[in-house]
Amino acid sequence: MQTSLSIAEKLRISGLRPTRQRVALAKLLFSEGDRHICAESLHADALAQKVPVSLATVYNTLNQFKFAGLLREVAIEGDRSYYDTNTSNHFHFYNEDEGRLTDIAPGDLVISGLPKVPAGKTIDRIDVIVRLKKIL
Amino acid sequence: MQTSLSIAEKLRISGLRPTRQRVALAKLLFSEGDRHICAESLHADALAQKVPVSLATVYNTLNQFKFAGLLREVAIEGDRSYYDTNTSNHFHFYNEDEGRLTDIAPGDLVISGLPKVPAGKTIDRIDVIVRLKKIL
DNA sequence: TTACATGCAAACTGTTTGCAAATAT
DNA sequence: ATATTTGCAAACAGTTTGCATGTAA
């Protein structure tokens, strides 16, 4: 049985000092199920919870968390970066009308017939985005 | 048997006046097989071919072509927009080390088990990106 | 002739960075 | 005590836009 680590410990293990801001952001991100957020929305969340953090620190923290493997970035469109707290292999719905990202349950969508990869390369990961629009 | 349209005609049908710039850009884009480009690289191409076009017009033209269904945008990462001249349903390799996009041959990768789509929504399209990295 | 397209520069958006002040170890 | 982190504002990259000029119909 595996003891779950405190947030501070998780950060320390990733080589990140558990500062007030990082711990608060990590709590917001990892406390309640999977989340799909962008920098602005996380910043707004933090301020709403009376956690004063600058937007620059939110950006830096998201990058550090991504680099540490605590978050995964999801490319949706050019203008905003989204991050997913679920770093395991899974795919996404993107609701184009509302700009919202949701998970596809693992197994609900399966990829088969992997193409031959060019010599000297490996697959880093496979991103699948099922883009949804309103029926008119 | 289907007569292939001149570039000017294709543009006119899409509701776009075949101006010097648009025709030149369309030629660069559609004359020789499928291409994956971004605004800067198309602009550079145009200048190299002695076609003076402003970068703003390249951006505007790419958007118009996309809107007209002549191009498809491919979301790769936050910082740059890529466009694909192949608008049919197909998937992509993304070479993370070189920042290059290539097609996966149709049939080489297959998706199965489409998940139930939320009520009132349809699938607009499915994007698949197989991200490649160098073997270390 | 008239509506639309272009080019330039300025505006804008999301993101990163430099540096002094604050904080973790 | 020392190295790291924060916050702010300024810098930055990619993209869009306003407006005077040029061009297609």
mmCIF file of C-alpha atoms (C1' of nucleotides) in Angstrom:
data_model
loop_
_atom_site.group_PDB
_atom_site.id
_atom_site.type_symbol
_atom_site.label_atom_id
_atom_site.label_comp_id
_atom_site.label_asym_id
_atom_site.label_seq_id
_atom_site.Cartn_x
_atom_site.Cartn_y
_atom_site.Cartn_z
ATOM 1 C CA MET A 1 0.000 0.000 0.000
ATOM 2 C CA GLN A 2 1.283 3.367 -0.967
ATOM 3 C CA THR A 3 1.209 6.304 1.381
ATOM 4 C CA SER A 4 0.116 9.438 -0.449
ATOM 5 C CA LEU A 5 2.590 12.235 -0.183
ATOM 6 C CA SER A 6 1.831 15.676 1.108
ATOM 7 C CA ILE A 7 1.822 18.409 -1.461
ATOM 8 C CA ALA A 8 5.006 19.875 -0.024
ATOM 9 C CA GLU A 9 6.720 16.511 -0.327
ATOM 10 C CA LYS A 10 5.557 16.034 -3.895
ATOM 11 C CA LEU A 11 7.001 19.403 -4.804
ATOM 12 C CA ARG A 12 10.260 18.741 -3.021
ATOM 13 C CA ILE A 13 10.656 15.435 -4.810
ATOM 14 C CA SER A 14 10.207 17.278 -8.108
ATOM 15 C CA GLY A 15 13.006 19.610 -7.122
ATOM 16 C CA LEU A 16 10.683 22.512 -6.396
ATOM 17 C CA ARG A 17 10.769 24.364 -3.129
ATOM 18 C CA PRO A 18 7.337 24.231 -1.543
ATOM 19 C CA THR A 19 6.731 27.950 -1.422
ATOM 20 C CA ARG A 20 3.457 29.448 -0.314
ATOM 21 C CA GLN A 21 2.406 30.111 -3.910
ATOM 22 C CA ARG A 22 3.373 26.746 -5.341
ATOM 23 C CA VAL A 23 1.668 24.852 -2.545
ATOM 24 C CA ALA A 24 -1.496 26.910 -2.958
ATOM 25 C CA LEU A 25 -1.571 26.405 -6.726
ATOM 26 C CA ALA A 26 -0.862 22.701 -6.361
ATOM 27 C CA LYS A 27 -3.748 22.431 -3.922
ATOM 28 C CA LEU A 28 -6.078 24.145 -6.355
ATOM 29 C CA LEU A 29 -4.906 21.888 -9.135
ATOM 30 C CA PHE A 30 -4.683 18.486 -7.502
ATOM 31 C CA SER A 31 -7.137 18.456 -4.611
ATOM 32 C CA GLU A 32 -10.380 17.710 -6.340
ATOM 33 C CA GLY A 33 -10.282 15.388 -9.326
ATOM 34 C CA ASP A 34 -8.976 16.116 -12.781
ATOM 35 C CA ARG A 35 -8.909 19.667 -14.019
ATOM 36 C CA HIS A 36 -8.346 21.353 -17.348
ATOM 37 C CA ILE A 37 -7.182 24.878 -16.879
ATOM 38 C CA CYS A 38 -5.370 27.744 -18.506
ATOM 39 C CA ALA A 39 -3.146 30.280 -16.820
ATOM 40 C CA GLU A 40 -5.799 32.976 -16.603
ATOM 41 C CA SER A 41 -8.419 30.708 -15.091
ATOM 42 C CA LEU A 42 -6.029 29.303 -12.503
ATOM 43 C CA HIS A 43 -4.980 32.816 -11.606
ATOM 44 C CA ALA A 44 -8.628 33.830 -11.218
ATOM 45 C CA ASP A 45 -9.252 30.763 -9.065
ATOM 46 C CA ALA A 46 -6.335 31.588 -6.836
ATOM 47 C CA LEU A 47 -7.427 35.172 -6.324
ATOM 48 C CA ALA A 48 -10.990 34.034 -5.637
ATOM 49 C CA GLN A 49 -9.631 31.794 -2.881
ATOM 50 C CA LYS A 50 -7.760 34.742 -1.390
ATOM 51 C CA VAL A 51 -4.420 33.381 -2.508
ATOM 52 C CA PRO A 52 -2.539 36.377 -3.840
ATOM 53 C CA VAL A 53 -0.311 35.181 -6.673
ATOM 54 C CA SER A 54 0.910 37.162 -9.615
ATOM 55 C CA LEU A 55 -0.008 36.051 -13.102
ATOM 56 C CA ALA A 56 3.674 35.733 -13.953
ATOM 57 C CA THR A 57 4.139 33.276 -11.113
ATOM 58 C CA VAL A 58 1.170 31.271 -12.334
ATOM 59 C CA TYR A 59 2.777 31.006 -15.755
ATOM 60 C CA ASN A 60 6.124 30.069 -14.292
ATOM 61 C CA THR A 61 4.567 27.540 -11.962
ATOM 62 C CA LEU A 62 2.569 25.892 -14.727
ATOM 63 C CA ASN A 63 5.769 25.490 -16.718
ATOM 64 C CA GLN A 64 7.629 24.076 -13.755
ATOM 65 C CA PHE A 65 4.816 21.633 -13.003
ATOM 66 C CA LYS A 66 4.703 20.588 -16.628
ATOM 67 C CA PHE A 67 8.446 20.085 -16.702
ATOM 68 C CA ALA A 68 8.226 18.084 -13.483
ATOM 69 C CA GLY A 69 5.577 15.841 -15.004
ATOM 70 C CA LEU A 70 2.818 16.985 -12.673
ATOM 71 C CA LEU A 71 0.836 18.497 -15.536
ATOM 72 C CA ARG A 72 0.395 17.817 -19.215
ATOM 73 C CA GLU A 73 -0.110 20.535 -21.765
ATOM 74 C CA VAL A 74 -2.920 20.099 -24.284
ATOM 75 C CA ALA A 75 -2.707 21.910 -27.615
ATOM 76 C CA ILE A 76 -6.144 23.071 -28.657
ATOM 77 C CA GLU A 77 -5.693 26.200 -30.646
ATOM 78 C CA GLY A 78 -3.119 28.844 -31.101
ATOM 79 C CA ASP A 79 -4.263 31.430 -28.654
ATOM 80 C CA ARG A 80 -4.241 29.792 -25.220
ATOM 81 C CA SER A 81 -2.436 26.943 -23.473
ATOM 82 C CA TYR A 82 -4.431 24.392 -21.553
ATOM 83 C CA TYR A 83 -3.078 22.113 -18.876
ATOM 84 C CA ASP A 84 -4.480 18.812 -17.701
ATOM 85 C CA THR A 85 -3.886 17.503 -14.198
ATOM 86 C CA ASN A 86 -4.387 13.973 -15.467
ATOM 87 C CA THR A 87 -1.012 13.015 -16.896
ATOM 88 C CA SER A 88 -1.933 9.462 -17.825
ATOM 89 C CA ASN A 89 -2.643 8.474 -21.388
ATOM 90 C CA HIS A 90 -6.110 9.588 -22.336
ATOM 91 C CA PHE A 91 -7.899 11.589 -25.004
ATOM 92 C CA HIS A 92 -10.084 14.675 -25.046
ATOM 93 C CA PHE A 93 -13.301 16.194 -26.168
ATOM 94 C CA TYR A 94 -13.088 19.839 -27.024
ATOM 95 C CA ASN A 95 -16.334 21.732 -26.993
ATOM 96 C CA GLU A 96 -15.741 24.347 -29.638
ATOM 97 C CA ASP A 97 -18.743 26.459 -28.735
ATOM 98 C CA GLU A 98 -17.856 26.874 -25.088
ATOM 99 C CA GLY A 99 -14.104 26.384 -25.279
ATOM 100 C CA ARG A 100 -14.231 23.581 -22.718
ATOM 101 C CA LEU A 101 -12.040 20.520 -22.529
ATOM 102 C CA THR A 102 -13.214 17.194 -21.070
ATOM 103 C CA ASP A 103 -11.748 13.735 -20.803
ATOM 104 C CA ILE A 104 -12.766 10.790 -22.906
ATOM 105 C CA ALA A 105 -13.093 7.771 -20.653
ATOM 106 C CA PRO A 106 -10.132 5.446 -21.210
ATOM 107 C CA GLY A 107 -11.195 2.633 -23.526
ATOM 108 C CA ASP A 108 -14.004 4.642 -25.091
ATOM 109 C CA LEU A 109 -11.745 5.484 -27.975
ATOM 110 C CA VAL A 110 -8.986 3.235 -29.207
ATOM 111 C CA ILE A 111 -6.191 3.787 -31.657
ATOM 112 C CA SER A 112 -4.943 0.922 -33.733
ATOM 113 C CA GLY A 113 -2.515 0.363 -36.576
ATOM 114 C CA LEU A 114 0.341 2.521 -35.466
ATOM 115 C CA PRO A 115 2.242 3.780 -38.471
ATOM 116 C CA LYS A 116 5.927 3.096 -38.915
ATOM 117 C CA VAL A 117 7.926 5.726 -37.150
ATOM 118 C CA PRO A 118 10.874 7.324 -38.980
ATOM 119 C CA ALA A 119 14.269 5.872 -38.074
ATOM 120 C CA GLY A 120 15.862 7.330 -34.969
ATOM 121 C CA LYS A 121 12.533 8.502 -33.568
ATOM 122 C CA THR A 122 10.139 7.245 -30.937
ATOM 123 C CA ILE A 123 6.616 8.192 -30.141
ATOM 124 C CA ASP A 124 6.647 10.687 -27.333
ATOM 125 C CA ARG A 125 2.892 10.638 -27.047
ATOM 126 C CA ILE A 126 -0.295 10.643 -29.054
ATOM 127 C CA ASP A 127 -2.790 13.447 -28.715
ATOM 128 C CA VAL A 128 -6.354 12.923 -29.792
ATOM 129 C CA ILE A 129 -8.881 15.702 -29.741
ATOM 130 C CA VAL A 130 -12.477 15.045 -30.685
ATOM 131 C CA ARG A 131 -13.864 18.458 -31.561
ATOM 132 C CA LEU A 132 -17.546 18.886 -30.833
ATOM 133 C CA LYS A 133 -19.918 21.462 -32.189
ATOM 134 C CA LYS A 134 -23.548 22.217 -31.648
ATOM 135 C CA ILE A 135 -26.057 20.519 -33.929
ATOM 136 C CA LEU A 136 -27.729 23.301 -35.839
ATOM 137 C CA MET B 1 -14.783 13.519 -65.627
ATOM 138 C CA GLN B 2 -14.046 16.642 -63.682
ATOM 139 C CA THR B 3 -12.261 19.584 -65.169
ATOM 140 C CA SER B 4 -9.832 21.068 -62.666
ATOM 141 C CA LEU B 5 -10.477 24.706 -62.034
ATOM 142 C CA SER B 6 -7.997 27.472 -62.463
ATOM 143 C CA ILE B 7 -6.795 29.054 -59.269
ATOM 144 C CA ALA B 8 -8.669 32.237 -60.079
ATOM 145 C CA GLU B 9 -11.871 30.267 -60.513
ATOM 146 C CA LYS B 10 -11.385 28.373 -57.281
ATOM 147 C CA LEU B 11 -10.994 31.645 -55.449
ATOM 148 C CA ARG B 12 -13.996 33.216 -57.106
ATOM 149 C CA ILE B 13 -16.153 30.238 -56.210
ATOM 150 C CA SER B 14 -15.074 30.684 -52.594
ATOM 151 C CA GLY B 15 -16.219 34.274 -52.751
ATOM 152 C CA LEU B 16 -12.704 35.655 -52.838
ATOM 153 C CA ARG B 17 -11.577 38.058 -55.516
ATOM 154 C CA PRO B 18 -8.593 36.608 -57.342
ATOM 155 C CA THR B 19 -6.193 39.381 -56.517
ATOM 156 C CA ARG B 20 -2.531 39.251 -57.409
ATOM 157 C CA GLN B 21 -1.578 38.354 -53.837
ATOM 158 C CA ARG B 22 -4.213 35.720 -53.282
ATOM 159 C CA VAL B 23 -3.502 34.009 -56.575
ATOM 160 C CA ALA B 24 0.229 33.996 -55.863
ATOM 161 C CA LEU B 25 -0.249 32.568 -52.380
ATOM 162 C CA ALA B 26 -2.718 29.975 -53.638
ATOM 163 C CA LYS B 27 -0.189 28.917 -56.269
ATOM 164 C CA LEU B 28 2.493 28.503 -53.626
ATOM 165 C CA LEU B 29 0.134 26.530 -51.443
ATOM 166 C CA PHE B 30 -1.660 24.275 -53.885
ATOM 167 C CA SER B 31 0.630 23.754 -56.849
ATOM 168 C CA GLU B 32 2.900 21.043 -55.602
ATOM 169 C CA GLY B 33 1.407 18.424 -53.331
ATOM 170 C CA ASP B 34 0.419 18.773 -49.712
ATOM 171 C CA ARG B 35 2.074 21.397 -47.609
ATOM 172 C CA HIS B 36 2.219 22.203 -43.927
ATOM 173 C CA ILE B 37 3.043 25.818 -43.390
ATOM 174 C CA CYS B 38 2.820 28.673 -40.962
ATOM 175 C CA ALA B 39 2.330 32.335 -41.756
ATOM 176 C CA GLU B 40 5.992 33.256 -41.458
ATOM 177 C CA SER B 41 7.197 30.456 -43.687
ATOM 178 C CA LEU B 42 4.625 31.183 -46.378
ATOM 179 C CA HIS B 43 5.580 34.823 -46.252
ATOM 180 C CA ALA B 44 9.242 33.919 -46.613
ATOM 181 C CA ASP B 45 8.385 31.620 -49.529
ATOM 182 C CA ALA B 46 6.478 34.369 -51.263
ATOM 183 C CA LEU B 47 9.277 36.878 -50.904
ATOM 184 C CA ALA B 48 11.801 34.308 -52.106
ATOM 185 C CA GLN B 49 9.710 33.857 -55.258
ATOM 186 C CA LYS B 50 9.714 37.606 -55.796
ATOM 187 C CA VAL B 51 6.082 37.909 -54.852
ATOM 188 C CA PRO B 52 5.886 40.979 -52.655
ATOM 189 C CA VAL B 53 3.143 40.412 -50.065
ATOM 190 C CA SER B 54 2.872 41.906 -46.648
ATOM 191 C CA LEU B 55 2.831 39.632 -43.649
ATOM 192 C CA ALA B 56 -0.553 41.028 -42.643
ATOM 193 C CA THR B 57 -1.987 39.970 -45.978
ATOM 194 C CA VAL B 58 -0.538 36.504 -45.529
ATOM 195 C CA TYR B 59 -2.301 36.226 -42.186
ATOM 196 C CA ASN B 60 -5.550 37.539 -43.609
ATOM 197 C CA THR B 61 -5.322 35.271 -46.624
ATOM 198 C CA LEU B 62 -4.661 32.189 -44.508
ATOM 199 C CA ASN B 63 -7.745 32.967 -42.466
ATOM 200 C CA GLN B 64 -9.845 33.502 -45.564
ATOM 201 C CA PHE B 65 -8.625 30.263 -47.111
ATOM 202 C CA LYS B 66 -9.324 28.427 -43.910
ATOM 203 C CA PHE B 67 -12.795 29.905 -43.693
ATOM 204 C CA ALA B 68 -13.388 28.968 -47.320
ATOM 205 C CA GLY B 69 -12.360 25.384 -46.615
ATOM 206 C CA LEU B 70 -9.253 25.516 -48.771
ATOM 207 C CA LEU B 71 -6.987 25.009 -45.760
ATOM 208 C CA ARG B 72 -7.228 23.278 -42.421
ATOM 209 C CA GLU B 73 -5.598 24.594 -39.299
ATOM 210 C CA VAL B 74 -3.608 22.154 -37.191
ATOM 211 C CA ALA B 75 -3.141 22.874 -33.496
ATOM 212 C CA ILE B 76 0.338 21.843 -32.438
ATOM 213 C CA GLU B 77 1.421 24.135 -29.691
ATOM 214 C CA GLY B 78 0.551 27.501 -28.395
ATOM 215 C CA ASP B 79 3.054 29.657 -30.176
ATOM 216 C CA ARG B 80 2.425 29.202 -33.876
ATOM 217 C CA SER B 81 -0.447 28.237 -36.154
ATOM 218 C CA TYR B 82 0.095 25.600 -38.806
ATOM 219 C CA TYR B 83 -2.042 25.124 -41.885
ATOM 220 C CA ASP B 84 -2.435 22.012 -43.964
ATOM 221 C CA THR B 85 -3.342 22.140 -47.644
ATOM 222 C CA ASN B 86 -4.806 18.662 -47.360
ATOM 223 C CA THR B 87 -8.297 19.221 -46.024
ATOM 224 C CA SER B 88 -9.365 15.587 -46.114
ATOM 225 C CA ASN B 89 -9.533 13.490 -42.995
ATOM 226 C CA HIS B 90 -6.046 12.399 -42.023
ATOM 227 C CA PHE B 91 -3.683 12.430 -39.079
ATOM 228 C CA HIS B 92 -0.249 13.877 -38.389
ATOM 229 C CA PHE B 93 3.207 13.207 -37.136
ATOM 230 C CA TYR B 94 4.789 16.094 -35.345
ATOM 231 C CA ASN B 95 8.541 16.015 -35.129
ATOM 232 C CA GLU B 96 9.159 17.784 -31.844
ATOM 233 C CA ASP B 97 12.872 18.247 -32.367
ATOM 234 C CA GLU B 98 12.593 19.965 -35.728
ATOM 235 C CA GLY B 99 9.113 21.415 -35.402
ATOM 236 C CA ARG B 100 7.982 19.699 -38.599
ATOM 237 C CA LEU B 101 4.565 18.335 -39.422
ATOM 238 C CA THR B 102 4.000 15.400 -41.768
ATOM 239 C CA ASP B 103 1.017 13.358 -42.830
ATOM 240 C CA ILE B 104 0.260 9.869 -41.646
ATOM 241 C CA ALA B 105 -0.829 7.809 -44.626
ATOM 242 C CA PRO B 106 -4.572 7.237 -44.490
ATOM 243 C CA GLY B 107 -5.251 3.790 -43.060
ATOM 244 C CA ASP B 108 -1.942 3.620 -41.221
ATOM 245 C CA LEU B 109 -3.676 4.703 -38.068
ATOM 246 C CA VAL B 110 -7.268 3.908 -37.257
ATOM 247 C CA ILE B 111 -9.572 5.127 -34.553
ATOM 248 C CA SER B 112 -12.251 2.854 -33.201
ATOM 249 C CA GLY B 113 -14.863 2.890 -30.450
ATOM 250 C CA LEU B 114 -16.117 6.398 -30.755
ATOM 251 C CA PRO B 115 -17.331 7.596 -27.367
ATOM 252 C CA LYS B 116 -20.899 8.793 -26.856
ATOM 253 C CA VAL B 117 -21.127 12.419 -27.740
ATOM 254 C CA PRO B 118 -22.966 14.756 -25.349
ATOM 255 C CA ALA B 119 -26.573 15.511 -26.356
ATOM 256 C CA GLY B 120 -26.994 18.313 -28.864
ATOM 257 C CA LYS B 121 -23.435 17.954 -30.151
ATOM 258 C CA THR B 122 -21.836 16.408 -33.180
ATOM 259 C CA ILE B 123 -18.277 15.621 -33.951
ATOM 260 C CA ASP B 124 -16.840 18.421 -36.006
ATOM 261 C CA ARG B 125 -13.615 16.563 -36.569
ATOM 262 C CA ILE B 126 -11.004 14.438 -34.868
ATOM 263 C CA ASP B 127 -7.426 15.584 -34.641
ATOM 264 C CA VAL B 128 -4.686 13.074 -34.012
ATOM 265 C CA ILE B 129 -1.094 14.092 -33.502
ATOM 266 C CA VAL B 130 1.592 11.491 -33.036
ATOM 267 C CA ARG B 131 4.434 13.365 -31.404
ATOM 268 C CA LEU B 132 7.876 12.063 -32.248
ATOM 269 C CA LYS B 133 11.105 12.637 -30.429
ATOM 270 C CA LYS B 134 14.660 11.582 -31.031
ATOM 271 C CA ILE B 135 15.813 8.336 -29.456
ATOM 272 C CA LEU B 136 18.531 9.286 -27.005
ATOM 273 C "C1'" DT C 1 -17.162 54.102 -60.192
ATOM 274 C "C1'" DT C 2 -17.620 51.566 -56.339
ATOM 275 C "C1'" DA C 3 -16.884 48.013 -53.301
ATOM 276 C "C1'" DC C 4 -13.288 45.306 -51.777
ATOM 277 C "C1'" DA C 5 -8.166 44.218 -50.867
ATOM 278 C "C1'" DT C 6 -3.608 45.713 -49.601
ATOM 279 C "C1'" DG C 7 0.233 47.554 -46.795
ATOM 280 C "C1'" DC C 8 1.905 49.721 -43.128
ATOM 281 C "C1'" DA C 9 2.183 50.714 -38.452
ATOM 282 C "C1'" DA C 10 -0.049 50.576 -34.308
ATOM 283 C "C1'" DA C 11 -2.787 47.781 -31.232
ATOM 284 C "C1'" DC C 12 -3.585 43.558 -28.888
ATOM 285 C "C1'" DT C 13 -3.150 38.917 -26.508
ATOM 286 C "C1'" DG C 14 -0.856 35.448 -24.354
ATOM 287 C "C1'" DT C 15 3.519 34.524 -22.454
ATOM 288 C "C1'" DT C 16 8.378 35.295 -20.864
ATOM 289 C "C1'" DT C 17 12.023 37.865 -18.611
ATOM 290 C "C1'" DG C 18 15.085 41.223 -15.772
ATOM 291 C "C1'" DC C 19 15.758 42.782 -11.549
ATOM 292 C "C1'" DA C 20 15.039 44.267 -6.759
ATOM 293 C "C1'" DA C 21 12.684 42.665 -2.680
ATOM 294 C "C1'" DA C 22 11.108 38.606 -0.161
ATOM 295 C "C1'" DT C 23 11.483 33.820 1.312
ATOM 296 C "C1'" DA C 24 13.056 28.873 2.004
ATOM 297 C "C1'" DT C 25 16.703 26.179 3.595
ATOM 298 C "C1'" DA D 1 23.891 33.207 4.915
ATOM 299 C "C1'" DT D 2 22.819 31.820 0.523
ATOM 300 C "C1'" DA D 3 20.396 30.390 -3.220
ATOM 301 C "C1'" DT D 4 15.927 30.397 -4.976
ATOM 302 C "C1'" DT D 5 11.453 32.510 -5.788
ATOM 303 C "C1'" DT D 6 8.309 36.233 -6.194
ATOM 304 C "C1'" DG D 7 6.080 40.367 -8.187
ATOM 305 C "C1'" DC D 8 5.993 43.939 -11.020
ATOM 306 C "C1'" DA D 9 6.642 46.117 -15.215
ATOM 307 C "C1'" DA D 10 8.762 45.950 -19.389
ATOM 308 C "C1'" DA D 11 9.829 43.016 -23.270
ATOM 309 C "C1'" DC D 12 8.394 39.766 -26.526
ATOM 310 C "C1'" DA D 13 6.159 36.836 -30.359
ATOM 311 C "C1'" DG D 14 2.445 35.946 -33.044
ATOM 312 C "C1'" DT D 15 -1.612 37.816 -34.767
ATOM 313 C "C1'" DT D 16 -5.261 41.300 -35.738
ATOM 314 C "C1'" DT D 17 -6.926 45.809 -36.965
ATOM 315 C "C1'" DG D 18 -7.622 50.888 -38.611
ATOM 316 C "C1'" DC D 19 -7.079 53.604 -42.165
ATOM 317 C "C1'" DA D 20 -5.271 55.679 -46.348
ATOM 318 C "C1'" DT D 21 -4.006 53.964 -50.877
ATOM 319 C "C1'" DG D 22 -4.494 50.801 -54.663
ATOM 320 C "C1'" DT D 23 -7.085 47.475 -57.475
ATOM 321 C "C1'" DA D 24 -10.832 44.315 -59.451
ATOM 322 C "C1'" DA D 25 -15.248 44.363 -61.302
#
